[in-house]
Amino acid sequence: MSAQPVNPNLPPDHVTVFIDGVELAAPKGSMIIHAADKAGIPIPRFCYHDKLAVAANCRMCLVDTEVGGRSAPKPSPACATPVMDGLKVFTRNEKALKAQRNVMEFLLINHPLDCPICDQGGECELQDVSLGYGRSVSRYVERKRVVPDEDIGPLVATEMTRCIQCTRCVRFTAEIAGTYELGGMYRGENLQIGTYDGKPLTTELSGNVVDVCPVGALTNKVFQFRARPWELVAKESLGYHDAMGSNLYLHVRRGEVLRTVPRDNEAVNECWLSDRDRYSHQGLYAADRATVPMRKVDGQWREVSWTEALAAAGEILRAHQGDALGVLAHPATSNEEGGLLAVLAGELGSGNLDHRIGNRDFSDAAVAEPFALPLAEIEQADVVVLVGTHVRHELPLLHARLRQAQVKRNARIHALNPVDFDFAFSLAGKQIVPPSRLAEALGDAALRDAAKAATRAVVIVGAIAENHPQAATIRAAARDFAAATGASLCRIPQGANAVGLARAGVLPAARDVAAMFAQPRSAYVLYGIEPGLDFADTAAALKALNGAQVVAFSHFACESTRAVADVILPIGALPEVEATLTNLDGVEQPARAGGKLPGQAREGWRVLRALGGELDLPGFEFTDLAGARALLEGGRKVLVKAGQAGNAEGAGLAGAGLELALVPAIYRTDAVVRRAPALQAHPLNREARLVLNPADAAAAGLADGTVAKVKGAHGTATLPVAMDAGVAAGVAWIEGGHGATAPLGAGRVEVVKA
């Protein structure tokens, strides 16, 4: 006969436990530490992390337990002891405290006394716990163990003598990143944590091992020896290098952003952060940062006052109003700046306004849309179809969620791609085809049947598809697939704030970006754009811009901006301004100003207000950001006209040669990331190269490591060749964001030996 529950009024999946005399209801199968944390009862720990599997190897969470009046013979680890009805737990009685103090003494036996020079000092879990549970003196007089360090890359610094073998880092790389790069070597007192092969970490999430490390064994190499935690001020901000909008803190000292750490948000990035968002702040301090207004006079650049720069910009815009003016914004531009830019364009009578600078096909007038299934719920999907995306590089934390969907729910993931990309999850099916055949691949009967049979199916369409010359066809096929199977359609927005800018009306009422370059305007406004690398068709863009007068609102006074602009107005990047961005769930998120604006640079909204005032435009009388937001309330509704691009002939997809598969490079996505030295030194940041299927390379007389000339419709690139059997036959794979590959555009290319 079963025992009666202590509290019969509880739900059937809960039990009653008593922790330090407090009666609690806890789910069956959960651990003591879960119930204690929920009740706010502190239990010390090192190896336990609520996002990682239980290891129970540090033993710091030992507690005394009692069931039915009988005390357990030994203390139990709270992280690995499941609750049961009527269980009594004592976290601070003599037995528990003695066990915890003994464990702490054991952990400190070999730990070095180097707190004064440790970067973790001041925010070290070992320091905090030892203060409460450590002894005032050490009984250990023998020589301490020393462990040699290894170089695991440009992002994470190691001091493995400090390691207490909690294995959090090992479990993170295995369970969340899925790369299995760290592990325990040797045994007993010789146990060490390392990479086995001595190579750098290659995961795109490597900085998270710094966050999970409870001691100073793994620290931020970029931040190393720069400051102490108590010198830093934390400012709430956002990741602005992809559409996820990861929540983060900027750690600032005297106006300089020294470090970026994750800010918990279960609906977005949980407690993780991609390396791209974590280390990109280095790029803010590049040598070519725009810090003073500049004007080109007689072909020479000179620094000028804001008054002169705004007057020169106003003169250009007065002379080229209406249809003569084209206005282009980077898709990471904030809602406030984008909205004011739209108002400026409207007051100047120009319908030539766009932010979709990476797109090539406008024939369906497509704009960025929020995901049909919230990001947090994608982890609950049981069938996922990836279409034209290297999701691991495009949205690293979405890739991590997909891995969790497979690990926890046995999700079946299918990929339709031009390259058999290296994912951290296994594929239930894949079709490796040229990009122009992605729409055809979505018609596969077996794939449709798999999605129809699913409880929750998701179709994720990425950059390779969205930025393809036949993107409209692929989008239509994806919509048809979703409608036929009941799957949720999630198109990855091409830009950190593409959804917000679409809502704000930063869209054409007349010409889109492709039409503005095919039919060049006499003047352009560029906002936050690096013209030599950010446009889909670099050759057409530079040709049009070189023949026009250009006002550039810019973060960097780079070579390509200097080449095309007549006036450069320096503006702050997102970590330096207060703004809002709208993420791929359609959620508007705020960011606070963190870093100090460099030199004479100003917030973009202030410069737009001043320029509107220079031009005597109505509505630009506001004096603060609240006034700007009031002006923009309700947004600007625009009926986007369909463009003419998109047919196969016009896009250069017909005829001989190899079809180009242009994939965004993970650390070449925007101007700030391209200027972050640590990210540029990362193993994932490869040099510009051409990757071919071995059969195609052999047909062209090319071998691995040779140099080839790649001739496209708009230019020629000379690139080293790599061979990969994972590339679809008939496809030439290159990564974007490189100056060497920028001239190629899209379509078909001819590959010959250089």
PDB file of N, CA and C in Angstrom, residues 517-518 537-545 714:
ATOM      1  N   PHE A 517      20.549  52.381 -58.590  1.00  0.00           N
ATOM      2  CA  PHE A 517      21.871  52.230 -59.196  1.00  0.00           C
ATOM      3  C   PHE A 517      21.767  51.950 -60.694  1.00  0.00           C
ATOM      4  N   ALA A 518      20.717  51.247 -61.110  1.00  0.00           N
ATOM      5  CA  ALA A 518      20.521  50.995 -62.546  1.00  0.00           C
ATOM      6  C   ALA A 518      20.182  52.294 -63.269  1.00  0.00           C
ATOM      7  N   ASP A 537      25.451  44.644 -55.020  1.00  0.00           N
ATOM      8  CA  ASP A 537      26.131  44.829 -56.306  1.00  0.00           C
ATOM      9  C   ASP A 537      27.109  45.990 -56.165  1.00  0.00           C
ATOM     10  N   THR A 538      28.313  45.662 -55.714  1.00  0.00           N
ATOM     11  CA  THR A 538      29.302  46.700 -55.421  1.00  0.00           C
ATOM     12  C   THR A 538      29.667  47.505 -56.655  1.00  0.00           C
ATOM     13  N   ALA A 539      29.846  46.831 -57.783  1.00  0.00           N
ATOM     14  CA  ALA A 539      30.262  47.520 -59.014  1.00  0.00           C
ATOM     15  C   ALA A 539      29.230  48.561 -59.432  1.00  0.00           C
ATOM     16  N   ALA A 540      27.946  48.183 -59.458  1.00  0.00           N
ATOM     17  CA  ALA A 540      26.892  49.118 -59.850  1.00  0.00           C
ATOM     18  C   ALA A 540      26.778  50.258 -58.845  1.00  0.00           C
ATOM     19  N   ALA A 541      26.935  49.928 -57.554  1.00  0.00           N
ATOM     20  CA  ALA A 541      26.829  50.946 -56.513  1.00  0.00           C
ATOM     21  C   ALA A 541      27.928  51.988 -56.653  1.00  0.00           C
ATOM     22  N   LEU A 542      29.162  51.541 -56.787  1.00  0.00           N
ATOM     23  CA  LEU A 542      30.280  52.485 -56.867  1.00  0.00           C
ATOM     24  C   LEU A 542      30.216  53.311 -58.140  1.00  0.00           C
ATOM     25  N   LYS A 543      29.754  52.711 -59.231  1.00  0.00           N
ATOM     26  CA  LYS A 543      29.626  53.457 -60.487  1.00  0.00           C
ATOM     27  C   LYS A 543      28.621  54.593 -60.338  1.00  0.00           C
ATOM     28  N   ALA A 544      27.469  54.279 -59.721  1.00  0.00           N
ATOM     29  CA  ALA A 544      26.443  55.301 -59.534  1.00  0.00           C
ATOM     30  C   ALA A 544      26.891  56.362 -58.542  1.00  0.00           C
ATOM     31  N   LEU A 545      27.495  55.948 -57.445  1.00  0.00           N
ATOM     32  CA  LEU A 545      27.904  56.896 -56.408  1.00  0.00           C
ATOM     33  C   LEU A 545      29.036  57.797 -56.873  1.00  0.00           C
ATOM     34  N   HIS A 714      30.208  41.610 -63.556  1.00  0.00           N
ATOM     35  CA  HIS A 714      30.564  42.987 -63.195  1.00  0.00           C
ATOM     36  C   HIS A 714      32.039  43.180 -62.853  1.00  0.00           C
TER      37      HIS A 714
END
